[in-house]
PDB file of C-alpha atoms and ligand atoms in Angstrom:
ATOM      1  CA  MET A 769      34.950 -12.795  -3.059  1.00  0.00           C
ATOM      2  CA  LYS A 770      31.860 -10.967  -2.243  1.00  0.00           C
ATOM      3  CA  LEU A 771      29.492 -10.802   0.651  1.00  0.00           C
ATOM      4  CA  VAL A 772      25.891 -10.820  -0.418  1.00  0.00           C
ATOM      5  CA  ILE A 773      23.253  -9.368   2.093  1.00  0.00           C
ATOM      6  CA  ALA A 774      19.618  -9.906   1.144  1.00  0.00           C
ATOM      7  CA  ILE A 775      16.710  -8.599   3.090  1.00  0.00           C
ATOM      8  CA  ILE A 776      13.481 -10.683   2.183  1.00  0.00           C
ATOM      9  CA  GLN A 777       9.930 -11.180   3.312  1.00  0.00           C
ATOM     10  CA  PRO A 778      10.057 -14.108   5.887  1.00  0.00           C
ATOM     11  CA  TYR A 779       7.674 -16.123   4.028  1.00  0.00           C
ATOM     12  CA  LYS A 780       9.891 -16.188   1.103  1.00  0.00           C
ATOM     13  CA  LEU A 781      12.836 -17.728   2.880  1.00  0.00           C
ATOM     14  CA  GLU A 782      12.031 -21.447   1.884  1.00  0.00           C
ATOM     15  CA  GLU A 783      11.783 -20.510  -1.899  1.00  0.00           C
ATOM     16  CA  VAL A 784      14.962 -18.407  -1.705  1.00  0.00           C
ATOM     17  CA  LYS A 785      16.734 -21.368  -0.146  1.00  0.00           C
ATOM     18  CA  GLU A 786      15.542 -23.713  -2.708  1.00  0.00           C
ATOM     19  CA  GLU A 787      16.622 -21.618  -5.618  1.00  0.00           C
ATOM     20  CA  LEU A 788      19.962 -21.067  -3.794  1.00  0.00           C
ATOM     21  CA  TYR A 789      20.496 -24.706  -3.619  1.00  0.00           C
ATOM     22  CA  LYS A 790      19.631 -25.307  -7.167  1.00  0.00           C
ATOM     23  CA  SER A 791      22.460 -22.983  -8.013  1.00  0.00           C
ATOM     24  CA  GLU A 792      24.686 -25.066  -5.928  1.00  0.00           C
ATOM     25  CA  ILE A 793      24.824 -22.202  -3.088  1.00  0.00           C
ATOM     26  CA  ASN A 794      24.479 -24.235   0.061  1.00  0.00           C
ATOM     27  CA  LEU A 795      26.134 -22.089   2.701  1.00  0.00           C
ATOM     28  CA  ILE A 796      24.165 -19.457   4.334  1.00  0.00           C
ATOM     29  CA  THR A 797      23.435 -17.344   7.356  1.00  0.00           C
ATOM     30  CA  VAL A 798      19.952 -16.295   8.258  1.00  0.00           C
ATOM     31  CA  SER A 799      18.802 -13.815  10.945  1.00  0.00           C
ATOM     32  CA  GLU A 800      15.489 -12.414  11.896  1.00  0.00           C
ATOM     33  CA  VAL A 801      15.430  -8.518  11.580  1.00  0.00           C
ATOM     34  CA  LEU A 802      13.334  -5.419  11.695  1.00  0.00           C
ATOM     35  CA  GLY A 803      13.332  -2.825   9.048  1.00  0.00           C
ATOM     36  CA  HIS A 804      11.390  -0.689   6.779  1.00  0.00           C
ATOM     37  CA  GLY A 805      11.869   0.566   3.118  1.00  0.00           C
ATOM     38  CA  ARG A 806      10.798   3.841   1.709  1.00  0.00           C
ATOM     39  CA  GLN A 807       6.783   3.145   2.505  1.00  0.00           C
ATOM     40  CA  MET A 808       8.005   3.389   6.197  1.00  0.00           C
ATOM     41  CA  GLY A 809       6.297   0.252   7.122  1.00  0.00           C
ATOM     42  CA  VAL A 810       2.826   1.386   6.536  1.00  0.00           C
ATOM     43  CA  THR A 811       1.481  -0.507   3.661  1.00  0.00           C
ATOM     44  CA  GLU A 812       2.706  -4.050   4.219  1.00  0.00           C
ATOM     45  CA  VAL A 813       0.924  -5.133   7.280  1.00  0.00           C
ATOM     46  CA  TYR A 814      -1.830  -6.986   5.401  1.00  0.00           C
ATOM     47  CA  ARG A 815       0.778  -9.254   3.995  1.00  0.00           C
ATOM     48  CA  GLY A 816       1.168 -10.875   7.498  1.00  0.00           C
ATOM     49  CA  ALA A 817       4.551  -9.463   8.541  1.00  0.00           C
ATOM     50  CA  LYS A 818       4.387  -8.617  12.285  1.00  0.00           C
ATOM     51  CA  GLU A 819       4.785  -5.000  13.048  1.00  0.00           C
ATOM     52  CA  THR A 820       6.926  -3.439  15.876  1.00  0.00           C
ATOM     53  CA  GLY A 821       5.976   0.348  15.655  1.00  0.00           C
ATOM     54  CA  ASN A 822       6.563   0.957  11.814  1.00  0.00           C
ATOM     55  CA  LEU A 823       9.304  -1.733  11.592  1.00  0.00           C
ATOM     56  CA  LEU A 824       8.274  -4.982   9.864  1.00  0.00           C
ATOM     57  CA  ARG A 825       9.616  -8.533  10.384  1.00  0.00           C
ATOM     58  CA  LYS A 826      12.214  -9.413   7.625  1.00  0.00           C
ATOM     59  CA  MET A 827      14.904 -12.053   7.130  1.00  0.00           C
ATOM     60  CA  ARG A 828      18.509 -11.193   6.536  1.00  0.00           C
ATOM     61  CA  LEU A 829      20.426 -13.588   4.517  1.00  0.00           C
ATOM     62  CA  GLU A 830      24.272 -13.411   4.306  1.00  0.00           C
ATOM     63  CA  ILE A 831      25.957 -15.453   1.843  1.00  0.00           C
ATOM     64  CA  ALA A 832      29.803 -15.346   0.944  1.00  0.00           C
ATOM     65  CA  VAL A 833      30.512 -16.310  -2.561  1.00  0.00           C
ATOM     66  CA  ASN A 834      33.376 -16.585  -4.936  1.00  0.00           C
ATOM     67  CA  ASP A 835      33.085 -14.009  -7.725  1.00  0.00           C
ATOM     68  CA  ASN A 836      31.678 -16.462 -10.263  1.00  0.00           C
ATOM     69  CA  TYR A 837      28.698 -17.379  -7.942  1.00  0.00           C
ATOM     70  CA  LEU A 838      27.573 -13.763  -7.425  1.00  0.00           C
ATOM     71  CA  GLU A 839      25.310 -13.417 -10.418  1.00  0.00           C
ATOM     72  CA  PRO A 840      23.709 -16.961  -9.747  1.00  0.00           C
ATOM     73  CA  ALA A 841      23.319 -15.865  -6.074  1.00  0.00           C
ATOM     74  CA  ILE A 842      21.491 -12.743  -7.021  1.00  0.00           C
ATOM     75  CA  LYS A 843      19.375 -14.345  -9.711  1.00  0.00           C
ATOM     76  CA  ALA A 844      18.355 -17.232  -7.247  1.00  0.00           C
ATOM     77  CA  ILE A 845      17.364 -14.645  -4.544  1.00  0.00           C
ATOM     78  CA  VAL A 846      15.369 -12.612  -6.964  1.00  0.00           C
ATOM     79  CA  LYS A 847      13.676 -15.642  -8.361  1.00  0.00           C
ATOM     80  CA  GLY A 848      12.635 -16.867  -4.787  1.00  0.00           C
ATOM     81  CA  ALA A 849      11.848 -13.571  -3.304  1.00  0.00           C
ATOM     82  CA  LYS A 850      10.143 -11.466  -6.060  1.00  0.00           C
ATOM     83  CA  THR A 851       6.335 -10.862  -6.066  1.00  0.00           C
ATOM     84  CA  GLY A 852       6.368  -7.430  -7.680  1.00  0.00           C
ATOM     85  CA  GLU A 853       4.851  -5.885  -4.597  1.00  0.00           C
ATOM     86  CA  THR A 854       6.398  -3.182  -2.317  1.00  0.00           C
ATOM     87  CA  GLY A 855       8.402  -4.876   0.461  1.00  0.00           C
ATOM     88  CA  ASP A 856       9.938  -7.662  -1.617  1.00  0.00           C
ATOM     89  CA  GLY A 857      13.314  -6.644  -0.357  1.00  0.00           C
ATOM     90  CA  LYS A 858      16.867  -5.618  -1.242  1.00  0.00           C
ATOM     91  CA  ILE A 859      20.141  -7.165  -2.011  1.00  0.00           C
ATOM     92  CA  PHE A 860      23.516  -5.542  -1.080  1.00  0.00           C
ATOM     93  CA  VAL A 861      26.778  -6.576  -2.450  1.00  0.00           C
ATOM     94  CA  LEU A 862      30.093  -6.005  -0.607  1.00  0.00           C
ATOM     95  CA  GLU A 863      33.616  -6.887  -1.446  1.00  0.00           C
ATOM     96  CA  LEU A 864      34.848  -9.600   0.913  1.00  0.00           C
ATOM     97  CA  LYS A 865      38.462  -9.179   1.825  1.00  0.00           C
ATOM     98  CA  GLU A 866      39.029 -12.674   3.550  1.00  0.00           C
ATOM     99  CA  CYS A 867      37.362 -15.896   4.594  1.00  0.00           C
ATOM    100  CA  VAL A 868      38.855 -18.268   7.093  1.00  0.00           C
ATOM    101  CA  ARG A 869      37.696 -21.692   7.696  1.00  0.00           C
ATOM    102  CA  ILE A 870      38.485 -22.041  11.295  1.00  0.00           C
ATOM    103  CA  ARG A 871      38.884 -25.895  11.370  1.00  0.00           C
ATOM    104  CA  THR A 872      41.556 -26.126   8.598  1.00  0.00           C
ATOM    105  CA  GLU A 873      42.701 -22.578   8.765  1.00  0.00           C
ATOM    106  CA  GLU A 874      42.100 -22.477   4.835  1.00  0.00           C
ATOM    107  CA  ARG A 875      41.800 -18.922   3.662  1.00  0.00           C
ATOM    108  CA  GLY A 876      40.319 -16.993   0.749  1.00  0.00           C
ATOM    109  CA  PRO A 877      38.200 -18.650  -2.173  1.00  0.00           C
ATOM    110  CA  VAL A 878      38.819 -22.239  -0.949  1.00  0.00           C
ATOM    111  CA  ALA A 879      37.430 -21.526   2.440  1.00  0.00           C
ATOM    112  CA  ILE A 880      34.149 -20.013   1.150  1.00  0.00           C
ATOM    113  CA  GLY A 881      32.553 -23.128   0.354  1.00  0.00           C
TER     114      GLY A 881
HETATM  115  N1  ATP B1539      18.662   1.722   1.889  1.00  0.00           N
HETATM  116  C1  ATP B1539      18.462   0.635   2.723  1.00  0.00           C
HETATM  117  N2  ATP B1539      19.153   0.608   3.772  1.00  0.00           N
HETATM  118  C2  ATP B1539      19.083  -0.506   4.761  1.00  0.00           C
HETATM  119  N3  ATP B1539      18.204  -1.386   4.812  1.00  0.00           N
HETATM  120  C3  ATP B1539      17.094  -1.229   3.730  1.00  0.00           C
HETATM  121  C4  ATP B1539      17.376  -0.284   2.782  1.00  0.00           C
HETATM  122  N4  ATP B1539      16.335  -0.457   1.821  1.00  0.00           N
HETATM  123  C5  ATP B1539      15.579  -1.636   2.270  1.00  0.00           C
HETATM  124  N5  ATP B1539      16.067  -2.106   3.315  1.00  0.00           N
HETATM  125  C6  ATP B1539      15.755  -3.168   4.063  1.00  0.00           C
HETATM  126  O1  ATP B1539      14.999  -4.005   3.202  1.00  0.00           O
HETATM  127  C7  ATP B1539      13.599  -4.196   3.590  1.00  0.00           C
HETATM  128  C8  ATP B1539      12.898  -4.200   2.471  1.00  0.00           C
HETATM  129  O2  ATP B1539      12.952  -3.073   1.588  1.00  0.00           O
HETATM  130  P1  ATP B1539      11.772  -2.746   0.606  1.00  0.00           P
HETATM  131  O3  ATP B1539      11.599  -3.992  -0.349  1.00  0.00           O
HETATM  132  O4  ATP B1539      10.503  -2.319   1.163  1.00  0.00           O
HETATM  133  O5  ATP B1539      12.462  -1.586  -0.173  1.00  0.00           O
HETATM  134  P2  ATP B1539      12.146  -0.389  -0.785  1.00  0.00           P
HETATM  135  O6  ATP B1539      13.170   0.500  -1.291  1.00  0.00           O
HETATM  136  O7  ATP B1539      11.011   0.363  -0.041  1.00  0.00           O
HETATM  137  O8  ATP B1539      11.466  -0.853  -2.215  1.00  0.00           O
HETATM  138  P3  ATP B1539       9.903  -1.185  -2.655  1.00  0.00           P
HETATM  139  O9  ATP B1539       9.376   0.153  -3.171  1.00  0.00           O
HETATM  140  O10 ATP B1539       9.737  -2.194  -3.686  1.00  0.00           O
HETATM  141  O11 ATP B1539       9.078  -1.740  -1.376  1.00  0.00           O
HETATM  142  C9  ATP B1539      13.313  -3.166   4.567  1.00  0.00           C
HETATM  143  O12 ATP B1539      12.371  -3.262   5.533  1.00  0.00           O
HETATM  144  C10 ATP B1539      14.627  -2.821   5.361  1.00  0.00           C
HETATM  145  O13 ATP B1539      14.839  -3.760   6.312  1.00  0.00           O
HETATM  146 MG1   MG B1540       9.444  -0.772   0.559  1.00  0.00          MG
END
């Protein structure tokens, strides 16, 4: 199991979700976050992301997947979020030790989705 954390441009959220759904990835957590990459937040303001100091508004996606869905998840996020411009975002992949569906107490891959 893997935990995919993606930081994307807010205006790309709908496109990324659509691509994920096409790949049968339907379970997702989304948070609004602030961040900057290596341009230190100075070059992206014209694209409409609101600024707080040098921090720009981004969306953080958390998607827990079974291993066979990792590459589809990455491809879907890239397809939905990529413009080729700075600030497109980043994807982090972590090993996921456990997942528990609280309602049923199912654990592991069967609990993910
Ligand atoms: N190494 C990192 N650690 C934590 N958060 C990061 C890291 N890199 C990027 N982020 C987050 O992802 C967002 C988007 O990053 P961004 O796409 O600007 O990365 P970048 O490395 O500057 O690449 P680019 O040159 O394409 O802009 C940042 O605003 C920040 O929230
Ligand atoms: Mg950047």
